PDB file of C-alpha atoms and ligand atoms in Angstrom:
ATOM      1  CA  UNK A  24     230.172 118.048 145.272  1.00  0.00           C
ATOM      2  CA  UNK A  25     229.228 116.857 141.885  1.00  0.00           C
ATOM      3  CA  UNK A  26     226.372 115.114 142.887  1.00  0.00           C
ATOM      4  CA  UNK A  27     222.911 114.577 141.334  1.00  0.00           C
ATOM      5  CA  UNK A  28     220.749 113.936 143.909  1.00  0.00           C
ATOM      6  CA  UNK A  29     216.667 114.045 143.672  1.00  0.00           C
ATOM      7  CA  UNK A  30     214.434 114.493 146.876  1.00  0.00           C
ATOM      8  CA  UNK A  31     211.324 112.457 147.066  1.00  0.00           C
ATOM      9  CA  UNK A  32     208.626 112.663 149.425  1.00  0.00           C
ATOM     10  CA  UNK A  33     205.152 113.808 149.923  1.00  0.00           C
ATOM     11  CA  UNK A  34     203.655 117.160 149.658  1.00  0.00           C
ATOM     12  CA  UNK A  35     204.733 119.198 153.138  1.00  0.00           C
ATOM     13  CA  UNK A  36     208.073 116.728 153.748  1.00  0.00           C
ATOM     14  CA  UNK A  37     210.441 119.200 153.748  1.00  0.00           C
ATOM     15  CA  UNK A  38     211.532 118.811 150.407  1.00  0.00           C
ATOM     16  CA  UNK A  39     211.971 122.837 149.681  1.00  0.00           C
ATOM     17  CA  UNK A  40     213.225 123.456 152.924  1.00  0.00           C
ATOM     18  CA  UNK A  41     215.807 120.855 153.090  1.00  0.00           C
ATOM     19  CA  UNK A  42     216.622 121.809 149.639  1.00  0.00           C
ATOM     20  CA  UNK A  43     216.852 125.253 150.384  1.00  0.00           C
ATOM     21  CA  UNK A  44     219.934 124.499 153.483  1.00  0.00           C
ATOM     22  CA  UNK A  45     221.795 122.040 151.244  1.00  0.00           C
ATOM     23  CA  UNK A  46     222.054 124.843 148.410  1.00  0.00           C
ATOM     24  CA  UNK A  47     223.373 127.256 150.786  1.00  0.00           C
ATOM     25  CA  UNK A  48     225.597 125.619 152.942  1.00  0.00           C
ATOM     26  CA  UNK A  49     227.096 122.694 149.765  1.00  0.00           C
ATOM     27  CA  UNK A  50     227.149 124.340 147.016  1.00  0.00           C
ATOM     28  CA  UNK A  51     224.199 122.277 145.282  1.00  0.00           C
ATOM     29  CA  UNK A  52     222.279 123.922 142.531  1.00  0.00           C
ATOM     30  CA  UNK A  53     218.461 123.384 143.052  1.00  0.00           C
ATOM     31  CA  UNK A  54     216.046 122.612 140.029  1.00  0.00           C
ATOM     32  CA  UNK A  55     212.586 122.861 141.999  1.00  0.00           C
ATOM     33  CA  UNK A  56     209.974 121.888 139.124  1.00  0.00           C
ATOM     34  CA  UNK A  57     207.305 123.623 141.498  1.00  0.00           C
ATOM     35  CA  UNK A  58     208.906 127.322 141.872  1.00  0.00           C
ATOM     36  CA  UNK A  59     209.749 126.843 138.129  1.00  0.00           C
ATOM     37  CA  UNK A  60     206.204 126.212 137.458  1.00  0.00           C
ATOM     38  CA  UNK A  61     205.387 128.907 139.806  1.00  0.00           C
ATOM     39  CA  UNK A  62     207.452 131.434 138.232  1.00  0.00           C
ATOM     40  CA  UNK A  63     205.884 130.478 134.774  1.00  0.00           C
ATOM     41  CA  UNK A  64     202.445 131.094 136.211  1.00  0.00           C
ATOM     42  CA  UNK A  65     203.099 134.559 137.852  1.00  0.00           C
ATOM     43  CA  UNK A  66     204.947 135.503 134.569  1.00  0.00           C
ATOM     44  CA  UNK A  67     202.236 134.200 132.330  1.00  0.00           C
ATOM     45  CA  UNK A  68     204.046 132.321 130.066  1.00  0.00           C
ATOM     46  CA  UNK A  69     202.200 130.031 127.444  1.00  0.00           C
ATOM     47  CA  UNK A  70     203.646 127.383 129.692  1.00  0.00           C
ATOM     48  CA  UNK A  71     202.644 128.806 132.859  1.00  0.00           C
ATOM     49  CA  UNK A  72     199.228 129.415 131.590  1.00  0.00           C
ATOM     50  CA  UNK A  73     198.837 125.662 130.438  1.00  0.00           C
ATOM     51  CA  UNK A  74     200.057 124.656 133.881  1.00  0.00           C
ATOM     52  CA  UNK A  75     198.104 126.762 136.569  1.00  0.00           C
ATOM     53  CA  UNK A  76     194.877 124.463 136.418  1.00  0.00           C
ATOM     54  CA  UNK A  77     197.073 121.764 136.900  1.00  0.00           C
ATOM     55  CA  UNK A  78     198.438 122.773 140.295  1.00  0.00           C
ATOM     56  CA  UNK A  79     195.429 124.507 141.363  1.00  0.00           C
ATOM     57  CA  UNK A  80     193.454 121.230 141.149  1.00  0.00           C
ATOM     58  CA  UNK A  81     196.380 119.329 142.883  1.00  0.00           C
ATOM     59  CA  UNK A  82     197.074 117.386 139.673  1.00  0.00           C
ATOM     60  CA  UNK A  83     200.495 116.928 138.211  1.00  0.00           C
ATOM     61  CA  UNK A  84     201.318 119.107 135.276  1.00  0.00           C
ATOM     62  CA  UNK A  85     201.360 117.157 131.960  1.00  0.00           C
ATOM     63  CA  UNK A  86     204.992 115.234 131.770  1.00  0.00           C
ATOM     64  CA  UNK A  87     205.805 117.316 128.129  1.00  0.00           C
ATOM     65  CA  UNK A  88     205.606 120.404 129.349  1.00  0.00           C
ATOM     66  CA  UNK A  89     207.552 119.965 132.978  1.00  0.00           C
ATOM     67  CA  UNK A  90     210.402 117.827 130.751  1.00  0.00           C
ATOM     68  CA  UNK A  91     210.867 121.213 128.366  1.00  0.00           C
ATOM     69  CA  UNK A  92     211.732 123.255 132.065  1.00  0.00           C
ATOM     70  CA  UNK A  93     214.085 119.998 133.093  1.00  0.00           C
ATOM     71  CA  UNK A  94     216.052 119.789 129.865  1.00  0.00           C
ATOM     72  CA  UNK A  95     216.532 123.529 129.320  1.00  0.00           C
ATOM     73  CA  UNK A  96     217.671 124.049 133.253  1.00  0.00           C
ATOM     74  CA  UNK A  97     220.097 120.761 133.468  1.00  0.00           C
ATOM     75  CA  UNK A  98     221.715 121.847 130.327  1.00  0.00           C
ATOM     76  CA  UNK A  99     222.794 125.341 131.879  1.00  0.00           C
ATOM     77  CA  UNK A 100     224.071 123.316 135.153  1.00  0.00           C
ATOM     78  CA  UNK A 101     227.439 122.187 136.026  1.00  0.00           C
ATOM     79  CA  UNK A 102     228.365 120.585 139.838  1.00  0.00           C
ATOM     80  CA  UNK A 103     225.931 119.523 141.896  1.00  0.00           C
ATOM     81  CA  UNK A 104     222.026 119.131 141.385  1.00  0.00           C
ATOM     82  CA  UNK A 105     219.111 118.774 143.773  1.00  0.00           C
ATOM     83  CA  UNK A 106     216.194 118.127 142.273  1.00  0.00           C
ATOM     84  CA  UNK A 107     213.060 118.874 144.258  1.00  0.00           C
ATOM     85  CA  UNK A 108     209.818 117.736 143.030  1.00  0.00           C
ATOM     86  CA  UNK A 109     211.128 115.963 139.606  1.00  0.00           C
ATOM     87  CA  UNK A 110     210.529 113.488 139.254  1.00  0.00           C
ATOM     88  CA  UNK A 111     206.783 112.823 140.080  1.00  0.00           C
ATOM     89  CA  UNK A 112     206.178 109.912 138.398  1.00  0.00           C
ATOM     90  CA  UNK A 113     207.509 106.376 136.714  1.00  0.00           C
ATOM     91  CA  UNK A 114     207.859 107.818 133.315  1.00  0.00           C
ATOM     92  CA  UNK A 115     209.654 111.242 134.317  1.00  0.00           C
ATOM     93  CA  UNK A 116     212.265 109.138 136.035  1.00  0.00           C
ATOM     94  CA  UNK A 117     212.921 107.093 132.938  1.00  0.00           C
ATOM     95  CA  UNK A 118     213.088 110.339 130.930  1.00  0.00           C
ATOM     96  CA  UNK A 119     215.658 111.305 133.277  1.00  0.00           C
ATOM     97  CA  UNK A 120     217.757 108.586 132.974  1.00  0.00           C
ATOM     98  CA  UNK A 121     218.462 109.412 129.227  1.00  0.00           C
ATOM     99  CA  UNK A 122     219.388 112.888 130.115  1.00  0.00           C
ATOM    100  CA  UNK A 123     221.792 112.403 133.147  1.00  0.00           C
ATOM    101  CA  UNK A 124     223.138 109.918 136.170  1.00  0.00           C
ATOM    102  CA  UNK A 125     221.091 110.182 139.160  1.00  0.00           C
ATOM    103  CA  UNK A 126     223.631 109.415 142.020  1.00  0.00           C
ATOM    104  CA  UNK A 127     221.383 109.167 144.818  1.00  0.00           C
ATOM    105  CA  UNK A 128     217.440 109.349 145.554  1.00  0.00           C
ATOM    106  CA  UNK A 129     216.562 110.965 149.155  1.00  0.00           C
ATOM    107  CA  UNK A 130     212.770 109.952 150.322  1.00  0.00           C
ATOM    108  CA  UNK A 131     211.627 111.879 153.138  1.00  0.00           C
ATOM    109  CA  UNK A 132     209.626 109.706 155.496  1.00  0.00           C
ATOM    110  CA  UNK A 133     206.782 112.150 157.326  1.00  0.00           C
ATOM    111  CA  UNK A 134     203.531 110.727 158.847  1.00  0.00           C
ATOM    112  CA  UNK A 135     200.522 112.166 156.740  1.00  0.00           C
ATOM    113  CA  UNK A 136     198.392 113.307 159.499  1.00  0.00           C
ATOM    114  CA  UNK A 137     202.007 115.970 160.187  1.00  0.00           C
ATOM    115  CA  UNK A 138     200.935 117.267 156.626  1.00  0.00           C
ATOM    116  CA  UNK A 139     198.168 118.712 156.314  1.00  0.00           C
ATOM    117  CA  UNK A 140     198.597 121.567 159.124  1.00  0.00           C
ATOM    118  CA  UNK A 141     202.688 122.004 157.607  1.00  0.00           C
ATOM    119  CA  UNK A 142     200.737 123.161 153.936  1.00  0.00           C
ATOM    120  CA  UNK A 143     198.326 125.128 154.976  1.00  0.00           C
ATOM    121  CA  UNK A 144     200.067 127.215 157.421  1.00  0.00           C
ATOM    122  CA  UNK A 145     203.024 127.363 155.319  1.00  0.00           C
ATOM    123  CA  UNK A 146     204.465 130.900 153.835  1.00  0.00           C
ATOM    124  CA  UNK A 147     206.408 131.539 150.865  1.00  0.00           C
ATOM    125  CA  UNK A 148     208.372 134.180 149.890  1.00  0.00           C
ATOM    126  CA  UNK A 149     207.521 136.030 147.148  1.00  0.00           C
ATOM    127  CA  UNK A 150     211.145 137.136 145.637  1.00  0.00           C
ATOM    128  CA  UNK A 151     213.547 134.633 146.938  1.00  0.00           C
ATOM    129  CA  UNK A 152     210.962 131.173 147.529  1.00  0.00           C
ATOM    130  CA  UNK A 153     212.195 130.632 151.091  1.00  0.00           C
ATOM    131  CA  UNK A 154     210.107 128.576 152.986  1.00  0.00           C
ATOM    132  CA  UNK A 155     208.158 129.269 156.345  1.00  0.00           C
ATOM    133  CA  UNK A 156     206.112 127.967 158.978  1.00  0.00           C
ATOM    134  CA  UNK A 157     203.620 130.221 160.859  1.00  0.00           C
ATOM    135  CA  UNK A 158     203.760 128.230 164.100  1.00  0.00           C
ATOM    136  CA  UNK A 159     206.709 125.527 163.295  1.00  0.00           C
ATOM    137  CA  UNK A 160     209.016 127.913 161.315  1.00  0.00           C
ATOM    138  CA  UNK A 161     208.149 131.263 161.645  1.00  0.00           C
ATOM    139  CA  UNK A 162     209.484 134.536 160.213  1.00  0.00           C
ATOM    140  CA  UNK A 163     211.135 136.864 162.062  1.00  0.00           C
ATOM    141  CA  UNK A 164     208.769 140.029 161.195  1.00  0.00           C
ATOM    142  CA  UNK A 165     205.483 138.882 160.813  1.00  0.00           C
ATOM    143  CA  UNK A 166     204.476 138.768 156.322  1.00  0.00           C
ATOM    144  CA  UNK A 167     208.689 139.469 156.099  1.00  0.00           C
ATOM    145  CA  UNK A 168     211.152 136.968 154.290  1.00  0.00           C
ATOM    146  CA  UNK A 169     214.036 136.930 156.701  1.00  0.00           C
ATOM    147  CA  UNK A 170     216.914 136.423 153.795  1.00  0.00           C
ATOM    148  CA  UNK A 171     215.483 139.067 151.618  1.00  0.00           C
ATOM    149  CA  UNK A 172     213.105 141.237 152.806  1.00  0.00           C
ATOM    150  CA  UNK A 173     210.666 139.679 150.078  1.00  0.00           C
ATOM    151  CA  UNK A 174     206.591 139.636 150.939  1.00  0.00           C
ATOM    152  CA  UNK A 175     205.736 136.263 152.259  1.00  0.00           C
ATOM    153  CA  UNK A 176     202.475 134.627 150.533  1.00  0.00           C
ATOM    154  CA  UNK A 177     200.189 131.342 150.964  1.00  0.00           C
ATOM    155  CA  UNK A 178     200.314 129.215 147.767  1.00  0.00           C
ATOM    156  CA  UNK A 179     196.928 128.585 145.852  1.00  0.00           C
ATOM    157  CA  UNK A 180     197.620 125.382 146.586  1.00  0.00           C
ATOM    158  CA  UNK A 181     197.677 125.178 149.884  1.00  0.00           C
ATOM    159  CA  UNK A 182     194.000 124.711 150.946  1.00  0.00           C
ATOM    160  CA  UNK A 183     193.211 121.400 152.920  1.00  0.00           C
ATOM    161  CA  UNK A 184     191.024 120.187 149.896  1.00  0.00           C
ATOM    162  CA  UNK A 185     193.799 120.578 147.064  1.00  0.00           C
ATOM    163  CA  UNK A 186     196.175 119.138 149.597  1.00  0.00           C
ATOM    164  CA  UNK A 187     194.394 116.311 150.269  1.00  0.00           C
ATOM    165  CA  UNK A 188     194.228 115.515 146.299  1.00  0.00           C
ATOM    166  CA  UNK A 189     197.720 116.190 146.046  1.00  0.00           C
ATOM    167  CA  UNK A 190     198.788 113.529 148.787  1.00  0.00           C
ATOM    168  CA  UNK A 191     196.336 111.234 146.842  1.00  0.00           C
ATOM    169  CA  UNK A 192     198.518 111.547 143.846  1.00  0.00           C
ATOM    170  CA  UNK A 193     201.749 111.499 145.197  1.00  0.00           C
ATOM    171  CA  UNK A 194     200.601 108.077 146.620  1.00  0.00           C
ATOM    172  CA  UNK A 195     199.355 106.872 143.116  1.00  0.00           C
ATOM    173  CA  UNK A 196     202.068 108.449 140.981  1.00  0.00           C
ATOM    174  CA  UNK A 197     205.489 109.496 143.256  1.00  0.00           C
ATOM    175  CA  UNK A 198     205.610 106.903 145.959  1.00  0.00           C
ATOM    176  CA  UNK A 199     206.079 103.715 143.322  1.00  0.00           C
ATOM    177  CA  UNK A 200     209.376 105.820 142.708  1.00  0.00           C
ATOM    178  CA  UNK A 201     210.690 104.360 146.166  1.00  0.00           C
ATOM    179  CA  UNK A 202     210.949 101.329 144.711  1.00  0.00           C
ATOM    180  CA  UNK A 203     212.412 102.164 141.372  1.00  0.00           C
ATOM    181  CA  UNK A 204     215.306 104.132 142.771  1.00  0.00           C
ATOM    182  CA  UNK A 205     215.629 100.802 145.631  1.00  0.00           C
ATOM    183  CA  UNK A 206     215.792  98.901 142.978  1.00  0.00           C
ATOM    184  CA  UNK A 207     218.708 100.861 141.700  1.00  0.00           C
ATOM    185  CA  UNK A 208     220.192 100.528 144.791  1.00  0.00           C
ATOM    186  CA  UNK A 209     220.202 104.222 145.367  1.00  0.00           C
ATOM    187  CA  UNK A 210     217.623 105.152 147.630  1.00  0.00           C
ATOM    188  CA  UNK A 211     218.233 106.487 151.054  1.00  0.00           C
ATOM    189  CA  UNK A 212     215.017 106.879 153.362  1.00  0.00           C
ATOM    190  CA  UNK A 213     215.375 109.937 155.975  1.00  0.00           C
ATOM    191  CA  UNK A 214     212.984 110.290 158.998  1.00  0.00           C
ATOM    192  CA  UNK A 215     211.267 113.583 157.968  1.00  0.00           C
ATOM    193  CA  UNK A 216     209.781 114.105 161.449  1.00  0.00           C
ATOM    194  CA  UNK A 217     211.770 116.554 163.827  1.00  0.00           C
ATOM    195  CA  UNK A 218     213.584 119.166 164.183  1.00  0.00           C
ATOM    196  CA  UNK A 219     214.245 120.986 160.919  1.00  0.00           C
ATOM    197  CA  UNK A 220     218.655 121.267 161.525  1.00  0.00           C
ATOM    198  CA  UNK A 221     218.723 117.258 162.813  1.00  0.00           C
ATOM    199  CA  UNK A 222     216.385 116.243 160.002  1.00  0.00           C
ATOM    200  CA  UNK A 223     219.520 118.431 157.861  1.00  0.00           C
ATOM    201  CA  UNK A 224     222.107 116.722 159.631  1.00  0.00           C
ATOM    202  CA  UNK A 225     220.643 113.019 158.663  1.00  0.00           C
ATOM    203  CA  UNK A 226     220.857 114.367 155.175  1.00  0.00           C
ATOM    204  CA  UNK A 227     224.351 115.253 154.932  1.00  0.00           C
ATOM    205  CA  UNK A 228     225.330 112.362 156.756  1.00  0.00           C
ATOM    206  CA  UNK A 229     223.631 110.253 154.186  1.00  0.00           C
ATOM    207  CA  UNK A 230     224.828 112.638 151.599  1.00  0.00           C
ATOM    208  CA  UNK A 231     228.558 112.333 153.069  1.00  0.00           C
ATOM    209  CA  UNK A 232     228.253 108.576 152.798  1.00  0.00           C
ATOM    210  CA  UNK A 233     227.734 108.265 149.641  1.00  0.00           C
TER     211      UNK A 233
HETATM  212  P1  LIG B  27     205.677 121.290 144.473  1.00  0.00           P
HETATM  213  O1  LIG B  27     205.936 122.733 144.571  1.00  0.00           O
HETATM  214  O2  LIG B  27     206.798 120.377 144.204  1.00  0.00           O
HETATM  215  O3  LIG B  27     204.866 120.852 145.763  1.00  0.00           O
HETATM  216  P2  LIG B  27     204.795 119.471 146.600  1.00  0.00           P
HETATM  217  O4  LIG B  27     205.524 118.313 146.090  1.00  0.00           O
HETATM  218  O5  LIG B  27     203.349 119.286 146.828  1.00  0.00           O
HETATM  219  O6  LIG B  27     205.614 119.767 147.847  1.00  0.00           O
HETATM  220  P3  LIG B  27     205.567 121.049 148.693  1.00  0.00           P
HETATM  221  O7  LIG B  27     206.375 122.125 148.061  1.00  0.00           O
HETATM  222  O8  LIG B  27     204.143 121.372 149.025  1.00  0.00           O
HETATM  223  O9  LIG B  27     206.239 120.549 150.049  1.00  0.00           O
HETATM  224  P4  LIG B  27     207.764 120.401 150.433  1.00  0.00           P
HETATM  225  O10 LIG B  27     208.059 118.953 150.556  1.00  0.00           O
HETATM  226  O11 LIG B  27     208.640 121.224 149.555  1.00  0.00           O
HETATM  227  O12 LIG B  27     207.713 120.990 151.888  1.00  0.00           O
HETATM  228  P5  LIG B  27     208.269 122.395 152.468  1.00  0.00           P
HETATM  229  O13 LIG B  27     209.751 122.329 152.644  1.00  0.00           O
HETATM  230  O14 LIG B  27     207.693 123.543 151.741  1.00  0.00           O
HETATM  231  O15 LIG B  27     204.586 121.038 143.327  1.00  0.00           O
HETATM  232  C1  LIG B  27     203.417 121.810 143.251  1.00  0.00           C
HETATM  233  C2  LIG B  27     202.619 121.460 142.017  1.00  0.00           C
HETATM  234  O16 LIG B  27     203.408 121.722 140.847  1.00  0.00           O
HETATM  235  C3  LIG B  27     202.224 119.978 141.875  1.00  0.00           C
HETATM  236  O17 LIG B  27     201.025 119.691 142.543  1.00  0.00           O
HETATM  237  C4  LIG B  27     202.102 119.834 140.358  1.00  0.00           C
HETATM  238  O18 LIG B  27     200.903 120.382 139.885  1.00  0.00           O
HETATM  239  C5  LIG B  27     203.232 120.714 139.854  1.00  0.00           C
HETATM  240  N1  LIG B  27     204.505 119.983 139.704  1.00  0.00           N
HETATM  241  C6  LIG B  27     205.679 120.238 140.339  1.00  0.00           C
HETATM  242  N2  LIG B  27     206.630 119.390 139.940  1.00  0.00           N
HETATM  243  C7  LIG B  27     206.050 118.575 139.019  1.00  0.00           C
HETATM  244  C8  LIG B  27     206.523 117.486 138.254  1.00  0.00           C
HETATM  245  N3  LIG B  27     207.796 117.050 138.341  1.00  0.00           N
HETATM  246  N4  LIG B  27     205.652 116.879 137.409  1.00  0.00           N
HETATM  247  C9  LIG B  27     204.383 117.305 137.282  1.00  0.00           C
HETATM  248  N5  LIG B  27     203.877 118.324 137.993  1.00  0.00           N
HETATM  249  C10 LIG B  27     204.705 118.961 138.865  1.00  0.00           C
HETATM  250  O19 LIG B  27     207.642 122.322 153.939  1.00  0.00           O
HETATM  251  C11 LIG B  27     206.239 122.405 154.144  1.00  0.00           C
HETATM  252  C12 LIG B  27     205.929 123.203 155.407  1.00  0.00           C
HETATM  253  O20 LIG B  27     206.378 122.471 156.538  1.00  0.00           O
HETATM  254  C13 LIG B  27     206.643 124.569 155.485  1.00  0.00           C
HETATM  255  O21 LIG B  27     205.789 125.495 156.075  1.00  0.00           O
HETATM  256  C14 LIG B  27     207.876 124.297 156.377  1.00  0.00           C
HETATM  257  O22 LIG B  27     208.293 125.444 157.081  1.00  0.00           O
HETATM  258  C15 LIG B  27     207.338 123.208 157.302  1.00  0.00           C
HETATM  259  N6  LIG B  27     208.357 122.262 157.725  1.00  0.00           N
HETATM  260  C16 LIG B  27     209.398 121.767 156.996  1.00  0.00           C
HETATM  261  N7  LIG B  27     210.101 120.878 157.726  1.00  0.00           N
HETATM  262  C17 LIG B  27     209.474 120.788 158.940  1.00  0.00           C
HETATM  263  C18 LIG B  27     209.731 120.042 160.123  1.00  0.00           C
HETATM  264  N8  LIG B  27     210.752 119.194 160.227  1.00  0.00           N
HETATM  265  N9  LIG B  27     208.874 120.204 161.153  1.00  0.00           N
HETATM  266  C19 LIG B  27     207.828 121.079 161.074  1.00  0.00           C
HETATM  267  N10 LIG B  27     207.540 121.810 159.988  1.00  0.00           N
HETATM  268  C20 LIG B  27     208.367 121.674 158.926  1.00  0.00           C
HETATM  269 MG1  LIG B  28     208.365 122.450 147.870  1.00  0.00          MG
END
């Protein structure tokens, strides 16, 4: 599938885990702005180093320097692209726009009081990113990635107070994106709530629709 397709929705939606299935089982190529932030931060690049206050304060990263990781990945890319994460905000979208056709926008509807308790007992793993749940998703072997073997972590991120800040931003910044992609006549709002595989299965669906 040669599809562009970007996943909205709040912090804890399911974004990376939804993103995760539809790169393993369709082929899609994932851009997550957040692991490649991540990865900058662990590696202590210039850029990761300008970003890490950023996410630790539940901010979004200035647009210059997450539009530098966006240009350099989707030039490398060819087939089909989730993006997870990007964009965040009125003016990202526009940017991306001028760089490539965004065939469909996926906004993952989740209640807000489900959010909170989905961040901060979520796990990451270390090598591969996979995404885990400590009571809703959890790893087979307890600290153990099941795909790779990788050491699962909790992101600095994920404390209720910088989660709460980042759900206020998402409303002020991400959700007006809703509309924008509407407007286009592109959006497609999934139910978020549920079982992890049906949530998936509205998502092809949607996806095979298109
Ligand atoms: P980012 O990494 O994108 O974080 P986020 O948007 O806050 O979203 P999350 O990754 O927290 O949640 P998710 O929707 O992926 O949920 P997940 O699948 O993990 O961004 C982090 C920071 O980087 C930002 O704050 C900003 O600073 C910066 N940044 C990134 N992109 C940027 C951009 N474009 N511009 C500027 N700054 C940017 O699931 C969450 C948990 O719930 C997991 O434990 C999972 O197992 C569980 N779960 C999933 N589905 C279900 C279900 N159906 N039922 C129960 N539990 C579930
Ligand atoms: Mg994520």
């Amino acid at each position: 599938m040669d599809l562009k397709i970007v996943i909205l929705g709040p912090p804890g939606s399911g974004k990376g885990t939804q993103t995760e299935r539809l790169c393993a089982e369709l082929g899609f190529t994932k851009i997550s702005t957040g692991d490649l932030l991540r990865e900058a931060v662990r590696a202590g690049t210039p850029l990761g180093i300008k970003a890490k206050g950023f996410m630790d304060a539940g901010k979004l990263t200035p647009n210059d320097l997450v539009m530098e990781l966006i240009r350099e990945k989707l030039k490398n890319i060819k087939g089909g692209v989730i993006l997870d994460g990007f964009p965040r905000n009125l003016e990202q979208a526009e940017m991306l726009d001028k760089i490539t056709k965004v065939d469909m926008a996926i906004d993952l509807v989740v209640n807000e009081d489900k959010l909170v308790k989905r961040l901060t007992m979520r796990r990451i793993c270390k090598d591969c990113n996979s995404v885990f749940h400590l009571e809703f998703n959890p790893p087979k072997a307890a600290g153990k990635c099941d795909k790779c073997g990788g050491e699962l972590y909790q992101r600095s991120d994920d404390t209720e107070k910088t989660v709460r800040e980042r759900l206020r931003v998402y409303k002020e910044s991400t959700l007006p994106l809703t509309e924008y992609y509407a407007k286009k006549g592109i959006l497609k709002r999934i139910e978020g709530e549920g079982d992890i595989s049906e949530i998936y299965r509205r998502i092809v669906k949607a996806i095979n629709a298109k």
